[in-house]
Structures are given as C-alpha cells and as structure tokens.
Short mmCIF file of C-alpha atoms in Angstrom, two decimals:
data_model
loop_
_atom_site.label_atom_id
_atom_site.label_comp_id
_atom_site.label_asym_id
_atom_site.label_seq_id
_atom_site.Cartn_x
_atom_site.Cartn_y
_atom_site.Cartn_z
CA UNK A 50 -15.04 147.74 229.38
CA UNK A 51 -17.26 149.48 226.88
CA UNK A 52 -17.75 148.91 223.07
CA UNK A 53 -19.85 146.57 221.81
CA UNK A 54 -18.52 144.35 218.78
CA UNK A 55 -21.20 142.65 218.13
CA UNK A 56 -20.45 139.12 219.59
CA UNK A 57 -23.08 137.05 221.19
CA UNK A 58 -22.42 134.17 222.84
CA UNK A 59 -24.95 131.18 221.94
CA UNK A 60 -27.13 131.68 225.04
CA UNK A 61 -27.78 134.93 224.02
CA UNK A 62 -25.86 137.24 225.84
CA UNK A 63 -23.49 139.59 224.80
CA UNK A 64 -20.29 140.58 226.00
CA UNK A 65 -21.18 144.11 227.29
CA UNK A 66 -24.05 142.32 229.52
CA UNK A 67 -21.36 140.15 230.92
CA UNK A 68 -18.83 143.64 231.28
CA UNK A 69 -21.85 145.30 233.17
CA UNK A 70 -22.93 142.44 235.22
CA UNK A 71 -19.49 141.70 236.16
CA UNK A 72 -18.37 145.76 236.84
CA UNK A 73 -22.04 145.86 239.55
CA UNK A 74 -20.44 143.18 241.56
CA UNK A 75 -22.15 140.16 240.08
CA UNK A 76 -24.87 141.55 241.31
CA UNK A 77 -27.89 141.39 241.69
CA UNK A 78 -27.35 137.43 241.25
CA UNK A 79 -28.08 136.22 237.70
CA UNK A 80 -28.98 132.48 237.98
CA UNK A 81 -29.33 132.05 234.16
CA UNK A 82 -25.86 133.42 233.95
CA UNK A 83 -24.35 132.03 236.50
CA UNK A 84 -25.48 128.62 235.36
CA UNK A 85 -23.93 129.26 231.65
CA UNK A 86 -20.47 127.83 231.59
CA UNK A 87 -20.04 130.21 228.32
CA UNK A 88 -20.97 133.03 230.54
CA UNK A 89 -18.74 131.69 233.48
CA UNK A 90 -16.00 131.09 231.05
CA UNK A 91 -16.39 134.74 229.50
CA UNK A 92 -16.59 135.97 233.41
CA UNK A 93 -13.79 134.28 234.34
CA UNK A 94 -11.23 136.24 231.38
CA UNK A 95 -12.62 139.18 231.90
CA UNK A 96 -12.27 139.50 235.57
CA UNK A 97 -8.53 138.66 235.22
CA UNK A 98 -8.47 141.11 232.51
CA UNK A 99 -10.21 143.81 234.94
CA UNK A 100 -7.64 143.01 237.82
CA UNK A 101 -4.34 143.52 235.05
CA UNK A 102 -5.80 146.47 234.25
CA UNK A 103 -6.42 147.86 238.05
CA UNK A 104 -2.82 146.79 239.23
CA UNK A 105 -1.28 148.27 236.17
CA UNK A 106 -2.67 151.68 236.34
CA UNK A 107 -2.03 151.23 240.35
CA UNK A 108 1.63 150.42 239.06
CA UNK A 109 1.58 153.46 236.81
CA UNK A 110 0.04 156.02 239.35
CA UNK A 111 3.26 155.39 241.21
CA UNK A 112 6.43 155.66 238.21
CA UNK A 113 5.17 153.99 235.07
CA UNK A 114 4.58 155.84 231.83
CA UNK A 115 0.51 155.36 230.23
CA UNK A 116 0.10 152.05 228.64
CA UNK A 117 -0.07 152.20 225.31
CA UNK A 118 -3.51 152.88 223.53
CA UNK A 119 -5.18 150.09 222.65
CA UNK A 120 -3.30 147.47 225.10
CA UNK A 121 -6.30 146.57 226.67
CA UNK A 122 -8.36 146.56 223.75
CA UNK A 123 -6.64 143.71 222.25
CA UNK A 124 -6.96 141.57 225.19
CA UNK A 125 -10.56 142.08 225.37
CA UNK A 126 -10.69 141.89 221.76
CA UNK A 127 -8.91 138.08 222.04
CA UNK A 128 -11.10 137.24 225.26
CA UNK A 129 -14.57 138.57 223.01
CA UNK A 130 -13.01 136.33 220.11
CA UNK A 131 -12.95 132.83 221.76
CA UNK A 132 -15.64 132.86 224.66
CA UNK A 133 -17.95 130.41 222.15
CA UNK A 134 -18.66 126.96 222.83
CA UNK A 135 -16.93 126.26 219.82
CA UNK A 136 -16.14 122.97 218.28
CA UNK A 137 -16.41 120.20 220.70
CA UNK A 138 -13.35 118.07 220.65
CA UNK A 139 -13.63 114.06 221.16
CA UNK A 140 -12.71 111.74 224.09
CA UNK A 141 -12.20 108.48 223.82
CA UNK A 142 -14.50 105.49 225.88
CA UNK A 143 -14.03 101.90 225.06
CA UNK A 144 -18.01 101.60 224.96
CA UNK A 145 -19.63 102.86 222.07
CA UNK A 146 -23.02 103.94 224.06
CA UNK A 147 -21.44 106.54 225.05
CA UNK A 148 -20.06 110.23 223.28
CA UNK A 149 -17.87 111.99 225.73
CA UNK A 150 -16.47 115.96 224.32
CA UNK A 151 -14.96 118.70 225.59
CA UNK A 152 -15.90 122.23 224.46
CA UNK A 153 -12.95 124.26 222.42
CA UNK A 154 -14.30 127.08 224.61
CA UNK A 155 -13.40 125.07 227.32
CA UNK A 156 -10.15 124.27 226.53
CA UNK A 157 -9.21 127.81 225.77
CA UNK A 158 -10.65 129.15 228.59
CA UNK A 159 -8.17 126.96 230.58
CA UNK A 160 -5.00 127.76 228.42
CA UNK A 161 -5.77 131.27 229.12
CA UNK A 162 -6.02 130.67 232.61
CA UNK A 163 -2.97 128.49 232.76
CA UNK A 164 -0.92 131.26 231.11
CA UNK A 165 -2.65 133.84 233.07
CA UNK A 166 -0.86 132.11 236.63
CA UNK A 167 2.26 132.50 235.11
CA UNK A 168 3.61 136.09 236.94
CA UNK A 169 5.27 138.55 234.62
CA UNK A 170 3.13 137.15 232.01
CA UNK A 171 -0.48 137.91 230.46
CA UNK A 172 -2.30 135.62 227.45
CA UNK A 173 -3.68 137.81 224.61
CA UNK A 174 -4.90 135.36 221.72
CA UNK A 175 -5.31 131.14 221.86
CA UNK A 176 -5.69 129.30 219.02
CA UNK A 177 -5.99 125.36 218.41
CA UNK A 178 -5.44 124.72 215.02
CA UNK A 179 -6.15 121.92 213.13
CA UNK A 180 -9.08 119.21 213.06
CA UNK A 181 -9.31 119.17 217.09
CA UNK A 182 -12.71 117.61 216.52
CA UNK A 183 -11.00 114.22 214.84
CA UNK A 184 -9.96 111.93 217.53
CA UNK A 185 -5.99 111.89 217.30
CA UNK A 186 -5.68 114.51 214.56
CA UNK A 187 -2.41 116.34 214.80
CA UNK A 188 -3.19 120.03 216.21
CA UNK A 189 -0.89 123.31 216.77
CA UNK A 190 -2.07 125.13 219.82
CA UNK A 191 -1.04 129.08 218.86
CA UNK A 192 -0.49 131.74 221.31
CA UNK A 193 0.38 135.25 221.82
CA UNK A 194 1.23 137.04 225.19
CA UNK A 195 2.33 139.73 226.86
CA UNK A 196 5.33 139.86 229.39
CA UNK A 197 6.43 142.10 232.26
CA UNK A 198 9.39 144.50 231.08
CA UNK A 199 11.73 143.27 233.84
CA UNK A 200 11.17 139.46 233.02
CA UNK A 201 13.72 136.88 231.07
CA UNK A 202 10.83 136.91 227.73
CA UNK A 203 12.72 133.55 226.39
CA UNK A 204 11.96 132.13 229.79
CA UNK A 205 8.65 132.91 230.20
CA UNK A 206 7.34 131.65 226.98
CA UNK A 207 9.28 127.97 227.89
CA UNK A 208 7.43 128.22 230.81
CA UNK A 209 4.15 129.19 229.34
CA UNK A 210 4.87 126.31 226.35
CA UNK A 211 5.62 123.57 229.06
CA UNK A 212 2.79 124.60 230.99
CA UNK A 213 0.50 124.63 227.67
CA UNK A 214 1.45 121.03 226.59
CA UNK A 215 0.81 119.56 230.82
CA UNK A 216 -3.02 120.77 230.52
CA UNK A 217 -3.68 119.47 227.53
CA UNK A 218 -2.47 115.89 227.77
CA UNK A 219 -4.01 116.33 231.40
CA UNK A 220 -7.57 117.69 230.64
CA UNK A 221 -7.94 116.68 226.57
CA UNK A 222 -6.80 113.97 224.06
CA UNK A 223 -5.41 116.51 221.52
CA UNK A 224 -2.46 115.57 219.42
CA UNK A 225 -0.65 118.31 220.17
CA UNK A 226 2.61 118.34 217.63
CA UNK A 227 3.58 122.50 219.02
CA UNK A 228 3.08 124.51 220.84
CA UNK A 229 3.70 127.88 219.41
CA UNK A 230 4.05 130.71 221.70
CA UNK A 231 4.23 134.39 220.31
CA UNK A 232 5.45 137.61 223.19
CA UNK A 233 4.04 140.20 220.87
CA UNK A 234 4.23 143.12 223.95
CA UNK A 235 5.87 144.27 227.14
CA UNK A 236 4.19 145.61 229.59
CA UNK A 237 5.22 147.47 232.36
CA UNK A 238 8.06 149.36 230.75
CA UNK A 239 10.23 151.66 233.30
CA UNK A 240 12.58 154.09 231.67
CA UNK A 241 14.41 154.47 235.41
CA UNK A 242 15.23 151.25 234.99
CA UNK A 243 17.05 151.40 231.99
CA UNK A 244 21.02 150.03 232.31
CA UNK A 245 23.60 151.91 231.33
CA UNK A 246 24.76 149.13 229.22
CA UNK A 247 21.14 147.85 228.06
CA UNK A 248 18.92 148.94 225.16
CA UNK A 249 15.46 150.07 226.25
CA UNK A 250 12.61 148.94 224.37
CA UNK A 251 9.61 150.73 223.86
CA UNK A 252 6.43 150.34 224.98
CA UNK A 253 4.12 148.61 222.87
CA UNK A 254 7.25 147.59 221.17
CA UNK A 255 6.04 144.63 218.52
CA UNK A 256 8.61 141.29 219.58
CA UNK A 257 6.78 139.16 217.05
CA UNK B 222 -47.78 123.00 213.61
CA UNK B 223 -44.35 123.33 212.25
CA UNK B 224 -42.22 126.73 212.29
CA UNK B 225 -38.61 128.06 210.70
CA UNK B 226 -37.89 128.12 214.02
CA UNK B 227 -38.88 124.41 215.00
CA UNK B 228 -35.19 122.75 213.53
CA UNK B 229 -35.49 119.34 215.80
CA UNK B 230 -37.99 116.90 216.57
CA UNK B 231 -38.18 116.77 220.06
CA UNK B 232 -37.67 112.88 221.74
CA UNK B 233 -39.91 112.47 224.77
CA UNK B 234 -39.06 113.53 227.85
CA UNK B 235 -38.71 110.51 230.07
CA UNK B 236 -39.12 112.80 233.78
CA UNK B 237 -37.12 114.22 236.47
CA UNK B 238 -37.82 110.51 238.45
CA UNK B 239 -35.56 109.44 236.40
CA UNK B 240 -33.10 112.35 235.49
CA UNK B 241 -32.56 112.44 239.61
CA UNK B 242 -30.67 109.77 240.73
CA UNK B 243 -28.26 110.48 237.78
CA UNK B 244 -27.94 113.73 238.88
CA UNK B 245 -27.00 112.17 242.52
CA UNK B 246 -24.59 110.32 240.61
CA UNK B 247 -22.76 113.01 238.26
CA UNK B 248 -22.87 115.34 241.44
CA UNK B 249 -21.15 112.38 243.47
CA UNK B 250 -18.73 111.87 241.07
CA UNK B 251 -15.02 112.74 242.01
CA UNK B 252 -13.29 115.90 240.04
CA UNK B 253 -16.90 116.98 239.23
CA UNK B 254 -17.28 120.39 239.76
CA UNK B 255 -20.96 121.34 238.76
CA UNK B 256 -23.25 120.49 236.91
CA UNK B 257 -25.60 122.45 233.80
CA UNK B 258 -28.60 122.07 232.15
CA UNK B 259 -27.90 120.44 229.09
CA UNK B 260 -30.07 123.31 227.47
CA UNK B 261 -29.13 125.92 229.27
CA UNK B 262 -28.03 127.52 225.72
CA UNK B 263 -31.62 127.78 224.66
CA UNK B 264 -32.75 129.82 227.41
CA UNK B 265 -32.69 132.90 225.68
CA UNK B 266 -34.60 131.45 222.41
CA UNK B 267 -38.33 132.41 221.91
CA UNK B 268 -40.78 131.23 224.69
CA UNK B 269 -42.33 128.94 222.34
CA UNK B 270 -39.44 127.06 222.55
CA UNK B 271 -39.42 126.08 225.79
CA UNK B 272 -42.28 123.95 225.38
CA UNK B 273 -39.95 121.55 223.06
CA UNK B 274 -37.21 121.01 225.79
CA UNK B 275 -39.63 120.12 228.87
CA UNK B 276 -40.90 123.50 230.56
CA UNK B 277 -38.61 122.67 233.58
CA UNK B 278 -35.20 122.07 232.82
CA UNK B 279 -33.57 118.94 234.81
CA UNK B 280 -29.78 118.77 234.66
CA UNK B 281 -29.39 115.59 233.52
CA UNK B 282 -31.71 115.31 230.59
CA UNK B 283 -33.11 112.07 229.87
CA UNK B 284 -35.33 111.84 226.73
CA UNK B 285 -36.49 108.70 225.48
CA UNK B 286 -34.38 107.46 222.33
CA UNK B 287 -36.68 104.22 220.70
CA UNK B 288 -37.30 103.07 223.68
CA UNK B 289 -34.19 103.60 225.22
CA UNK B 290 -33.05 106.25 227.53
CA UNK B 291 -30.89 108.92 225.87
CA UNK B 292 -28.75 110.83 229.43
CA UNK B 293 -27.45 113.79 228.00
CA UNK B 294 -25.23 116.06 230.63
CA UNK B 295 -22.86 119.55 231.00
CA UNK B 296 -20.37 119.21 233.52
CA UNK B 297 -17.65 121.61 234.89
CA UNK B 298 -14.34 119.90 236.18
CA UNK B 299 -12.12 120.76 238.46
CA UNK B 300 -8.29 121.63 237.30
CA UNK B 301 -7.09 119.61 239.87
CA UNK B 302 -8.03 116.14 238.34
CA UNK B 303 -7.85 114.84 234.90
CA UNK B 304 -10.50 116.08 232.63
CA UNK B 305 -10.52 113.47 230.31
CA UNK B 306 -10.44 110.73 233.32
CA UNK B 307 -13.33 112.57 235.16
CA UNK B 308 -15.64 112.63 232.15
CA UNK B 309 -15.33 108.59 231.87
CA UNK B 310 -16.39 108.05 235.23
CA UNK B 311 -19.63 109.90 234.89
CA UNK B 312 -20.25 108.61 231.67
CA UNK B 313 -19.29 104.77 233.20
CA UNK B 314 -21.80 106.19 236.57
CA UNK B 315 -24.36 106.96 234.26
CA UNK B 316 -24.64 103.98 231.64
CA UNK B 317 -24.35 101.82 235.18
CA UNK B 318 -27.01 104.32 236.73
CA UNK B 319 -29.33 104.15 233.49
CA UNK B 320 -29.69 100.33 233.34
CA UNK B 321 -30.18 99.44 229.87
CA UNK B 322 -28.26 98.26 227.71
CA UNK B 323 -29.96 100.33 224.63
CA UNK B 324 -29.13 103.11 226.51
CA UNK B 325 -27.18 105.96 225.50
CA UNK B 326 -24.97 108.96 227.67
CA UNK B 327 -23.68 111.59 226.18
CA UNK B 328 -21.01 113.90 228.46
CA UNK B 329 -19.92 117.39 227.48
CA UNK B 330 -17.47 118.94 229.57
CA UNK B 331 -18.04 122.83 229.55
CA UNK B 332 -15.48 124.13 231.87
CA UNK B 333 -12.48 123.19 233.44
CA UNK B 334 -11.55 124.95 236.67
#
C-alpha cells in the first residue's frame, strides 16, 4: 500500500499513516487513532482490502494468471476517496432539543462492508447521490464492484442491491429511490476453466 | 487575542461532573458500541487550540449554551441493531439525563459496525 495521493482525513492523518500503522500490526497502539472513527473507518477498508489482496495472490501462486495492473489501485483509490466524515445526513426526533446525524462516511463505510460479506464479490466505489443531508430528499445510492469469475454476475449484484436497500432503511432515513449497482471487473479469471461451449472473458475485462 | 486560526467562540465548558453520568448513560445504552470525543477531529490542530476545547477532552462534551447545557456526543453502533433507533435512545437518555428543559443534545453517529 504505497503512494501517497494527497488525501488527509480531517483529524489529520493521511492515508499512508493509516497503510503503515495498519501493515506493523496496529502496533505500537495508537490511542488517538484508534479513538478516530474516520481512522477506524479508513482501517476497517483497508484491512479487507489487504486480506483480497493476500488470498488472491495465494489463489494465483497456485493456477491463476497476474491480476491485472492497477486492480488494486482502484480499490484503494475508491477506499482513499470516501474515508471523510463527509456530509452528515439527518434523523428524525419528535423533540426539537435535540439534532441527531449520521456521518456519510459512516454510511459508506457500512455499504462497503455490507457488499464486502457478500462472497464472490468485492465493492470498489459508493456513492450517495443526491441532497442526503435534507430529511426525506430522494437519493440514488451508486455502486461499482468486482465479482469472482466463476460467480452468476446478475445474481450477485441482486444480492448486493437487496442487501444495499436493508442497511439503509435499517441504519439511516435516506429516501432511497435506486439502488444502482455497476460489476465493472472479474476477478479471479481461470483460463482451465474455460467450457468448451462458453466464451472466456478477459481479465480486467470492462462489464460496465 | 484573536487569530486566523481562532474560527469559533468557544461556549464554556460546564466540567467532566457533569459530562460523567451522561457518559454512564450513552455507554449503558443498548446497540451502543463506543463512544468518541466529540473533538477528537481537532487533535491534530495547533496546540494553541487545545486550550479552546477544554485541555482534557471528556466524551460527552457539555458546554454551557445561555445558560443551558449544550451535550454534544460521537457514538459508534453496532450493525446488529437499528442505527437510527439506537441514536434516539441516547439522545432521549441524555435530554432525560441533562435535566433541563433549555437543554440541548446533539448525537452524531460515526460508525456503524
């Protein structure tokens, strides 16, 4: 995890301190950090990215071809992208003492997550669209992923769409009118798999 | 002394005394999962800074709002409970815990897992 784009996250810290700090174990123990829910957030995609990326090239070691250049990158490019606070999007209380809001960078950070469980299936980019921060303002929720060769692709983004619309009316008041889900990659790609009767695609192979 | 980098006028802080029991009662809240400084994003910021947020940085801030408390608080929640349903009962603990009725809360969920 190296190259440093510049983004900071708004308790200072950049996203190669959080690369290092998570490649030396988490240790020794940051408190400051581990205190930041940006930080924990930021952590918590880039540790899932770290473990793709370990089981893949354990996967490859053994029959698969070299993932394309620049697979990675993206990911971490989407993870760097949307590991801000961001806007903070309103929930309703019937007393008007009180202001109750959950971070975009919060929400996102649980869609990716949420996607992430699904096997065969990795989140890349999450977008909310829209003006999340108006209570019952009609948002799109945008993402893009990348699915296991071997997997039924029209399957996994249903799953990854249903799955995207139960968090959101479970953890957030968004007014969600789509869900749009985007498999812009394969992964995993076997050519010893290939069927006689199928058409291989290719690595890296755009689906958008 | 005022400074480009002095953007808020700071309300008093009313003391940890008071900040604690509401931490008792976020932390005892069910789906909470932790709980943050509500500054915790100014840590980094010059030293002379600090000064403007209390020194010592309670989890619950309370600051006094016209001469009202002002509970201001970053949560994590856990996945396995409603968000949205978790946040209104630690803003309902709090506003029952502050005992005012010019008293304001103010609950920003951070995390979710």
């Amino acid at each position: 995890m190296t190259g440093d784009d510049g983004i900071v996250l708004e308790c200072g810290r950049t996203i190669e301190e959080l690369s290092t700090y998570l490649d030396n174990g988490r240790t020794p123990r940051d408190p400051d950090i581990e205190n930041c829910p940006e930080c924990l957030n930021a952590l918590e995609a880039l540790d899932r990215v770290g473990q793709l990326s370990r089981d893949l090239i354990a996967d490859e070691a053994v029959h698969l071809p070299a993932l394309p250049e620049g697979w990675f990158q993206g990911i971490l490019t989407a993870v760097r992208a949307e590991v801000g606070t961001g806007r903070s999007l309103p929930v309703q209380h019937p007393d008007p003492r009180v202001r109750i809001t959950v971070t975009e960078g919060a929400v996102r950070s649980l869609l990716r997550a949420a996607g992430d469980s699904i096997d065969g299936l990795f989140v890349g980019r999450t977008e909310i669209v829209g003006d999340a921060d108006v209570p019952g303002a009609p948002v799109q929720v945008r993402l893009t992923a990348t699915a296991a060769w071997d997997r039924d692709v029209t399957e996994l983004a249903e799953r990854l769409r249903t799955r995207v619309y139960r968090v959101l009316a479970e953890h957030t008041e968004l007014n969600v009118t789509a869900v749009d889900v985007d498999i812009v990659d394969v992964h995993g790609y076997d050519p010893a798999d290939t069927a006689p009767s199928g058409t291989p695609g290719t690595p890296g192979k755009d689906l958008s | 002394m005022s400074t480009d980098l002095d953007p808020v006028e700071p309300l008093e802080p009313v003391g940890s005394a008071t900040a604690e029991p509401l931490l008792a009662a976020v932390l005892g809240t069910d789906g909470v999962a932790e709980v943050f400084s509500p500054h915790s994003r100014m840590r980094r910021l010059p030293a002379l800074l600090v000064p403007a947020v209390g020194g010592a940085e309670p989890e619950v801030a309370v600051v006094d709002d016209g001469g009202h408390p002002a509970v201001a608080v970053r949560i994590a929640t856990s996945s396995a409970q409603s968000t949205v349903d978790t946040a209104r009962r630690v803003a309902d603990r709090l506003i029952a815990a502050a005992d005012d009725p010019g008293a304001t809360v103010d609950v920003e969920v951070a995390r979710i897992h």
